Amino acid sequence: MFEKLGDMFINAGLINNEQLTQALKVQKGTDKKLGSILVELGFTSDIKLVELLSKQYKVQSVNLSDIQIDESLIHLIPAKLAKKYEIFPVRRDGRTLYLAMVNPADVFAIEDLKFTTAHNIVPLVASENAIMNCLEKYYSDVEVETEDIVDMDDIPDEDIEVIKKDENEQADEAVSDIAANVESGPIVKIVNSLITSAVEQGASDIHIEPYDQSLRIRFRIDGVLRAIDKPPRWQYRKSIVSRIKVMGHMRLQETRLPQDGRIKVKVHDKPIDIRVATVPSMYGEKIAMRILDREKVEFEFDKLGFDPDLEKLLIKALRNPVGIIMATGPTGCGKTTTLYTCVEKINSPELNITTAEDPIEFSLEGINQLQVQEAVGLTFASALRAYLRQDPNVIMVGEIRDKETAEIAIRASLTGHLVLSSVHTNSTAGTITRLINMGVEPFLISSTVNCIVSQRLVRRICEYCKTPDIKTDEDYIRLGFDPNDFAGKTIMKGRGCEKCGNTGYKGMVGLFEVMEITPPVRKAIMKKMPTDDLEAIAVENGLITLRKIAIRKMIQGTIDIVEAVKETGLR
């Protein structure tokens, strides 16, 4: 518990009991803090007040009159939130934002601002008078909405067209009456507006999350979730969910089990695929919508972020008519996009290329694509087994999850097929260990796997506000880098501007580690060497690690040191 401010003033000998009693009387009937009243009555000063507040909340203090205000941070905090929580942005250090607050113990305000700004929040304490003066000076020209929720009249009729299912696909007659309620009117406008706004902002995902008395909607932009300013009314949550389920051809009555669906729309005459997934939560169904914009994805290695030497290694493996090529990395790092790019690179009328995916993210011309449906027994293993009877040249398996699928993939490569697949591991060398842990014999791995690609997806520095990031040798060492790698080089960072929403980042790029399975590596696999030893041998034989690739991108001015450290940890 915090010690009462009045008691702290008395114990410090700054005021007496009579002055405290007088201040408490004045405070009655007002919204002002006791400290502000004491300053107004002349019993203490702002400096003394802030010193005691710092002790009370056990956080650092800031005197706003003594610092230079960074006006670029003003637009990072919406005016309504700044005034609602009585906060003011002081400075920013990378992804950390320092805020002057009247009440730095307000965890709800800190969490709200964390989601809104996509920054880590460090609270500082300042006097109420100082913060209000800054708010009046810097936010006076900013209009604050009195209604923190969307108004139906404010939603434009968006240029969006929902592409219906084929005539041969039957609708569920039982839900036709329910569906009619969400096929027109304001709910359609809300959902259309959300989808259009997400596409225009370049979002990859939309998250709709119901809580006790609120509805939070967030867009994932450049890998970071950001809450929208004016979410729809909480009362519309069920209708919004129903509308999306109707668009995704999902069962309206089923609210107790997760469901998956797919929506095809045109936004400003541009075709967009949306994958929809629902899960039940305490206050209703939560929805995640993955936006798949084919026009945004270019299936070219250099566009994904491959350096020329790594691209040559991968193309060399693709030209081999037999064997296995694997993509590995965490969820959401772009493994499927890499596999699609590989398939597109070798796609020709002379080759019979088949895929088994869960789900199918993009439709590829000239490729036979199959949607895995485990609910009816169509697993990766059964799909792969069936494809082997279809005279394929190249098989792409969305993911190797178990020993059965791995062994069928290996058998396919041993019988004259090129197999492409993905697996969840953290590094190229770790993929070998993962396969052995699944129960695959090392001699089978060493004789079939040709190439492994490990990847991460990181944020690009905004080209509009790129600026030098001056670091000392001590800084590099502290962050795990060798200063010699940057000798005579200047790395960059994003300052933050309107173009990038004051984040310093705009767009994404891949970091790729390509391990060619050379004879020394094959021998190490046969000996079941630990991951670190296997990686060391691969490095001796030409492997360029993710950390080294990140350093390349930093020197090229593509990514900053924050993203490099975050996505390429030291082993």
mmCIF file with all atom_site columns, N, CA and C in Angstrom, residues 214-254:
data_model
loop_
_atom_site.group_PDB
_atom_site.id
_atom_site.type_symbol
_atom_site.label_atom_id
_atom_site.label_alt_id
_atom_site.label_comp_id
_atom_site.label_asym_id
_atom_site.label_entity_id
_atom_site.label_seq_id
_atom_site.pdbx_PDB_ins_code
_atom_site.Cartn_x
_atom_site.Cartn_y
_atom_site.Cartn_z
_atom_site.occupancy
_atom_site.B_iso_or_equiv
_atom_site.pdbx_formal_charge
_atom_site.auth_seq_id
_atom_site.auth_comp_id
_atom_site.auth_asym_id
_atom_site.auth_atom_id
_atom_site.pdbx_PDB_model_num
ATOM 1   N N  . SER A 1 214 ? -16.886 -4.197  -23.081 1.00 0.00 ? 214 SER A N  1
ATOM 2   C CA . SER A 1 214 ? -16.201 -3.505  -24.179 1.00 0.00 ? 214 SER A CA 1
ATOM 3   C C  . SER A 1 214 ? -15.860 -4.497  -25.282 1.00 0.00 ? 214 SER A C  1
ATOM 4   N N  . LEU A 1 215 ? -15.573 -3.942  -26.451 1.00 0.00 ? 215 LEU A N  1
ATOM 5   C CA . LEU A 1 215 ? -15.178 -4.738  -27.614 1.00 0.00 ? 215 LEU A CA 1
ATOM 6   C C  . LEU A 1 215 ? -13.876 -4.145  -28.141 1.00 0.00 ? 215 LEU A C  1
ATOM 7   N N  . ARG A 1 216 ? -12.814 -4.934  -28.103 1.00 0.00 ? 216 ARG A N  1
ATOM 8   C CA . ARG A 1 216 ? -11.525 -4.445  -28.590 1.00 0.00 ? 216 ARG A CA 1
ATOM 9   C C  . ARG A 1 216 ? -11.243 -5.030  -29.965 1.00 0.00 ? 216 ARG A C  1
ATOM 10  N N  . ILE A 1 217 ? -10.854 -4.165  -30.896 1.00 0.00 ? 217 ILE A N  1
ATOM 11  C CA . ILE A 1 217 ? -10.496 -4.592  -32.247 1.00 0.00 ? 217 ILE A CA 1
ATOM 12  C C  . ILE A 1 217 ? -9.085  -4.102  -32.527 1.00 0.00 ? 217 ILE A C  1
ATOM 13  N N  . ARG A 1 218 ? -8.222  -5.034  -32.934 1.00 0.00 ? 218 ARG A N  1
ATOM 14  C CA . ARG A 1 218 ? -6.829  -4.693  -33.194 1.00 0.00 ? 218 ARG A CA 1
ATOM 15  C C  . ARG A 1 218 ? -6.417  -5.174  -34.582 1.00 0.00 ? 218 ARG A C  1
ATOM 16  N N  . PHE A 1 219 ? -5.557  -4.390  -35.233 1.00 0.00 ? 219 PHE A N  1
ATOM 17  C CA . PHE A 1 219 ? -4.956  -4.758  -36.500 1.00 0.00 ? 219 PHE A CA 1
ATOM 18  C C  . PHE A 1 219 ? -3.492  -5.100  -36.253 1.00 0.00 ? 219 PHE A C  1
ATOM 19  N N  . ARG A 1 220 ? -3.000  -6.158  -36.905 1.00 0.00 ? 220 ARG A N  1
ATOM 20  C CA . ARG A 1 220 ? -1.568  -6.448  -36.850 1.00 0.00 ? 220 ARG A CA 1
ATOM 21  C C  . ARG A 1 220 ? -0.923  -5.815  -38.077 1.00 0.00 ? 220 ARG A C  1
ATOM 22  N N  . ILE A 1 221 ? -0.118  -4.794  -37.831 1.00 0.00 ? 221 ILE A N  1
ATOM 23  C CA . ILE A 1 221 ? 0.546   -4.054  -38.906 1.00 0.00 ? 221 ILE A CA 1
ATOM 24  C C  . ILE A 1 221 ? 2.052   -4.174  -38.697 1.00 0.00 ? 221 ILE A C  1
ATOM 25  N N  . ASP A 1 222 ? 2.747   -4.682  -39.705 1.00 0.00 ? 222 ASP A N  1
ATOM 26  C CA . ASP A 1 222 ? 4.193   -4.904  -39.613 1.00 0.00 ? 222 ASP A CA 1
ATOM 27  C C  . ASP A 1 222 ? 4.549   -5.734  -38.386 1.00 0.00 ? 222 ASP A C  1
ATOM 28  N N  . GLY A 1 223 ? 3.727   -6.734  -38.106 1.00 0.00 ? 223 GLY A N  1
ATOM 29  C CA . GLY A 1 223 ? 4.021   -7.667  -37.030 1.00 0.00 ? 223 GLY A CA 1
ATOM 30  C C  . GLY A 1 223 ? 3.615   -7.217  -35.643 1.00 0.00 ? 223 GLY A C  1
ATOM 31  N N  . VAL A 1 224 ? 3.048   -6.012  -35.496 1.00 0.00 ? 224 VAL A N  1
ATOM 32  C CA . VAL A 1 224 ? 2.693   -5.482  -34.182 1.00 0.00 ? 224 VAL A CA 1
ATOM 33  C C  . VAL A 1 224 ? 1.191   -5.204  -34.140 1.00 0.00 ? 224 VAL A C  1
ATOM 34  N N  . LEU A 1 225 ? 0.539   -5.637  -33.049 1.00 0.00 ? 225 LEU A N  1
ATOM 35  C CA . LEU A 1 225 ? -0.893  -5.391  -32.885 1.00 0.00 ? 225 LEU A CA 1
ATOM 36  C C  . LEU A 1 225 ? -1.140  -3.954  -32.430 1.00 0.00 ? 225 LEU A C  1
ATOM 37  N N  . ARG A 1 226 ? -2.117  -3.298  -33.072 1.00 0.00 ? 226 ARG A N  1
ATOM 38  C CA . ARG A 1 226 ? -2.475  -1.929  -32.710 1.00 0.00 ? 226 ARG A CA 1
ATOM 39  C C  . ARG A 1 226 ? -3.998  -1.840  -32.600 1.00 0.00 ? 226 ARG A C  1
ATOM 40  N N  . ALA A 1 227 ? -4.471  -1.313  -31.478 1.00 0.00 ? 227 ALA A N  1
ATOM 41  C CA . ALA A 1 227 ? -5.917  -1.166  -31.269 1.00 0.00 ? 227 ALA A CA 1
ATOM 42  C C  . ALA A 1 227 ? -6.433  -0.003  -32.106 1.00 0.00 ? 227 ALA A C  1
ATOM 43  N N  . ILE A 1 228 ? -7.618  -0.162  -32.701 1.00 0.00 ? 228 ILE A N  1
ATOM 44  C CA . ILE A 1 228 ? -8.202  0.934   -33.459 1.00 0.00 ? 228 ILE A CA 1
ATOM 45  C C  . ILE A 1 228 ? -8.786  1.952   -32.481 1.00 0.00 ? 228 ILE A C  1
ATOM 46  N N  . ASP A 1 229 ? -8.833  3.201   -32.908 1.00 0.00 ? 229 ASP A N  1
ATOM 47  C CA . ASP A 1 229 ? -9.222  4.295   -32.007 1.00 0.00 ? 229 ASP A CA 1
ATOM 48  C C  . ASP A 1 229 ? -10.668 4.217   -31.549 1.00 0.00 ? 229 ASP A C  1
ATOM 49  N N  . LYS A 1 230 ? -11.579 3.914   -32.482 1.00 0.00 ? 230 LYS A N  1
ATOM 50  C CA . LYS A 1 230 ? -13.007 3.967   -32.156 1.00 0.00 ? 230 LYS A CA 1
ATOM 51  C C  . LYS A 1 230 ? -13.670 2.626   -32.437 1.00 0.00 ? 230 LYS A C  1
ATOM 52  N N  . PRO A 1 231 ? -13.592 1.701   -31.503 1.00 0.00 ? 231 PRO A N  1
ATOM 53  C CA . PRO A 1 231 ? -14.235 0.392   -31.729 1.00 0.00 ? 231 PRO A CA 1
ATOM 54  C C  . PRO A 1 231 ? -15.749 0.521   -31.732 1.00 0.00 ? 231 PRO A C  1
ATOM 55  N N  . PRO A 1 232 ? -16.451 -0.407  -32.399 1.00 0.00 ? 232 PRO A N  1
ATOM 56  C CA . PRO A 1 232 ? -17.914 -0.379  -32.373 1.00 0.00 ? 232 PRO A CA 1
ATOM 57  C C  . PRO A 1 232 ? -18.458 -0.589  -30.957 1.00 0.00 ? 232 PRO A C  1
ATOM 58  N N  . ARG A 1 233 ? -19.719 -0.274  -30.791 1.00 0.00 ? 233 ARG A N  1
ATOM 59  C CA . ARG A 1 233 ? -20.363 -0.443  -29.491 1.00 0.00 ? 233 ARG A CA 1
ATOM 60  C C  . ARG A 1 233 ? -20.318 -1.904  -29.048 1.00 0.00 ? 233 ARG A C  1
ATOM 61  N N  . TRP A 1 234 ? -20.149 -2.110  -27.762 1.00 0.00 ? 234 TRP A N  1
ATOM 62  C CA . TRP A 1 234 ? -20.086 -3.455  -27.188 1.00 0.00 ? 234 TRP A CA 1
ATOM 63  C C  . TRP A 1 234 ? -21.344 -4.249  -27.525 1.00 0.00 ? 234 TRP A C  1
ATOM 64  N N  . GLN A 1 235 ? -22.502 -3.557  -27.587 1.00 0.00 ? 235 GLN A N  1
ATOM 65  C CA . GLN A 1 235 ? -23.764 -4.259  -27.838 1.00 0.00 ? 235 GLN A CA 1
ATOM 66  C C  . GLN A 1 235 ? -23.824 -4.885  -29.228 1.00 0.00 ? 235 GLN A C  1
ATOM 67  N N  . TYR A 1 236 ? -22.949 -4.447  -30.151 1.00 0.00 ? 236 TYR A N  1
ATOM 68  C CA . TYR A 1 236 ? -22.973 -4.974  -31.513 1.00 0.00 ? 236 TYR A CA 1
ATOM 69  C C  . TYR A 1 236 ? -22.116 -6.233  -31.669 1.00 0.00 ? 236 TYR A C  1
ATOM 70  N N  . ARG A 1 237 ? -21.486 -6.685  -30.584 1.00 0.00 ? 237 ARG A N  1
ATOM 71  C CA . ARG A 1 237 ? -20.478 -7.735  -30.726 1.00 0.00 ? 237 ARG A CA 1
ATOM 72  C C  . ARG A 1 237 ? -21.046 -9.003  -31.349 1.00 0.00 ? 237 ARG A C  1
ATOM 73  N N  . LYS A 1 238 ? -22.241 -9.438  -30.892 1.00 0.00 ? 238 LYS A N  1
ATOM 74  C CA . LYS A 1 238 ? -22.823 -10.674 -31.416 1.00 0.00 ? 238 LYS A CA 1
ATOM 75  C C  . LYS A 1 238 ? -23.191 -10.535 -32.888 1.00 0.00 ? 238 LYS A C  1
ATOM 76  N N  . SER A 1 239 ? -23.726 -9.370  -33.257 1.00 0.00 ? 239 SER A N  1
ATOM 77  C CA . SER A 1 239 ? -24.112 -9.155  -34.654 1.00 0.00 ? 239 SER A CA 1
ATOM 78  C C  . SER A 1 239 ? -22.895 -9.104  -35.568 1.00 0.00 ? 239 SER A C  1
ATOM 79  N N  . ILE A 1 240 ? -21.806 -8.505  -35.071 1.00 0.00 ? 240 ILE A N  1
ATOM 80  C CA . ILE A 1 240 ? -20.572 -8.441  -35.864 1.00 0.00 ? 240 ILE A CA 1
ATOM 81  C C  . ILE A 1 240 ? -20.028 -9.856  -36.084 1.00 0.00 ? 240 ILE A C  1
ATOM 82  N N  . VAL A 1 241 ? -19.999 -10.653 -35.015 1.00 0.00 ? 241 VAL A N  1
ATOM 83  C CA . VAL A 1 241 ? -19.529 -12.038 -35.136 1.00 0.00 ? 241 VAL A CA 1
ATOM 84  C C  . VAL A 1 241 ? -20.420 -12.814 -36.103 1.00 0.00 ? 241 VAL A C  1
ATOM 85  N N  . SER A 1 242 ? -21.731 -12.641 -35.987 1.00 0.00 ? 242 SER A N  1
ATOM 86  C CA . SER A 1 242 ? -22.653 -13.360 -36.875 1.00 0.00 ? 242 SER A CA 1
ATOM 87  C C  . SER A 1 242 ? -22.452 -12.960 -38.330 1.00 0.00 ? 242 SER A C  1
ATOM 88  N N  . ARG A 1 243 ? -22.267 -11.673 -38.572 1.00 0.00 ? 243 ARG A N  1
ATOM 89  C CA . ARG A 1 243 ? -22.049 -11.206 -39.943 1.00 0.00 ? 243 ARG A CA 1
ATOM 90  C C  . ARG A 1 243 ? -20.799 -11.846 -40.531 1.00 0.00 ? 243 ARG A C  1
ATOM 91  N N  . ILE A 1 244 ? -19.720 -11.883 -39.758 1.00 0.00 ? 244 ILE A N  1
ATOM 92  C CA . ILE A 1 244 ? -18.467 -12.460 -40.254 1.00 0.00 ? 244 ILE A CA 1
ATOM 93  C C  . ILE A 1 244 ? -18.627 -13.960 -40.485 1.00 0.00 ? 244 ILE A C  1
ATOM 94  N N  . LYS A 1 245 ? -19.366 -14.636 -39.609 1.00 0.00 ? 245 LYS A N  1
ATOM 95  C CA . LYS A 1 245 ? -19.573 -16.072 -39.794 1.00 0.00 ? 245 LYS A CA 1
ATOM 96  C C  . LYS A 1 245 ? -20.423 -16.354 -41.027 1.00 0.00 ? 245 LYS A C  1
ATOM 97  N N  . VAL A 1 246 ? -21.389 -15.498 -41.300 1.00 0.00 ? 246 VAL A N  1
ATOM 98  C CA . VAL A 1 246 ? -22.184 -15.653 -42.525 1.00 0.00 ? 246 VAL A CA 1
ATOM 99  C C  . VAL A 1 246 ? -21.292 -15.470 -43.749 1.00 0.00 ? 246 VAL A C  1
ATOM 100 N N  . MET A 1 247 ? -20.452 -14.444 -43.724 1.00 0.00 ? 247 MET A N  1
ATOM 101 C CA . MET A 1 247 ? -19.545 -14.208 -44.853 1.00 0.00 ? 247 MET A CA 1
ATOM 102 C C  . MET A 1 247 ? -18.581 -15.376 -45.040 1.00 0.00 ? 247 MET A C  1
ATOM 103 N N  . GLY A 1 248 ? -18.177 -16.017 -43.931 1.00 0.00 ? 248 GLY A N  1
ATOM 104 C CA . GLY A 1 248 ? -17.228 -17.120 -43.998 1.00 0.00 ? 248 GLY A CA 1
ATOM 105 C C  . GLY A 1 248 ? -17.862 -18.483 -44.140 1.00 0.00 ? 248 GLY A C  1
ATOM 106 N N  . HIS A 1 249 ? -19.214 -18.526 -44.351 1.00 0.00 ? 249 HIS A N  1
ATOM 107 C CA . HIS A 1 249 ? -19.938 -19.786 -44.545 1.00 0.00 ? 249 HIS A CA 1
ATOM 108 C C  . HIS A 1 249 ? -19.713 -20.734 -43.368 1.00 0.00 ? 249 HIS A C  1
ATOM 109 N N  . MET A 1 250 ? -19.848 -20.196 -42.158 1.00 0.00 ? 250 MET A N  1
ATOM 110 C CA . MET A 1 250 ? -19.659 -20.966 -40.939 1.00 0.00 ? 250 MET A CA 1
ATOM 111 C C  . MET A 1 250 ? -21.008 -21.176 -40.251 1.00 0.00 ? 250 MET A C  1
ATOM 112 N N  . ARG A 1 251 ? -21.060 -22.089 -39.287 1.00 0.00 ? 251 ARG A N  1
ATOM 113 C CA . ARG A 1 251 ? -22.312 -22.413 -38.619 1.00 0.00 ? 251 ARG A CA 1
ATOM 114 C C  . ARG A 1 251 ? -22.648 -21.343 -37.574 1.00 0.00 ? 251 ARG A C  1
ATOM 115 N N  . LEU A 1 252 ? -23.767 -20.662 -37.788 1.00 0.00 ? 252 LEU A N  1
ATOM 116 C CA . LEU A 1 252 ? -24.131 -19.570 -36.887 1.00 0.00 ? 252 LEU A CA 1
ATOM 117 C C  . LEU A 1 252 ? -24.497 -20.070 -35.501 1.00 0.00 ? 252 LEU A C  1
ATOM 118 N N  . GLN A 1 253 ? -25.217 -21.203 -35.431 1.00 0.00 ? 253 GLN A N  1
ATOM 119 C CA . GLN A 1 253 ? -25.697 -21.668 -34.123 1.00 0.00 ? 253 GLN A CA 1
ATOM 120 C C  . GLN A 1 253 ? -24.568 -22.181 -33.237 1.00 0.00 ? 253 GLN A C  1
ATOM 121 N N  . GLU A 1 254 ? -23.456 -22.612 -33.836 1.00 0.00 ? 254 GLU A N  1
ATOM 122 C CA . GLU A 1 254 ? -22.375 -23.198 -33.057 1.00 0.00 ? 254 GLU A CA 1
ATOM 123 C C  . GLU A 1 254 ? -21.498 -22.106 -32.462 1.00 0.00 ? 254 GLU A C  1
#
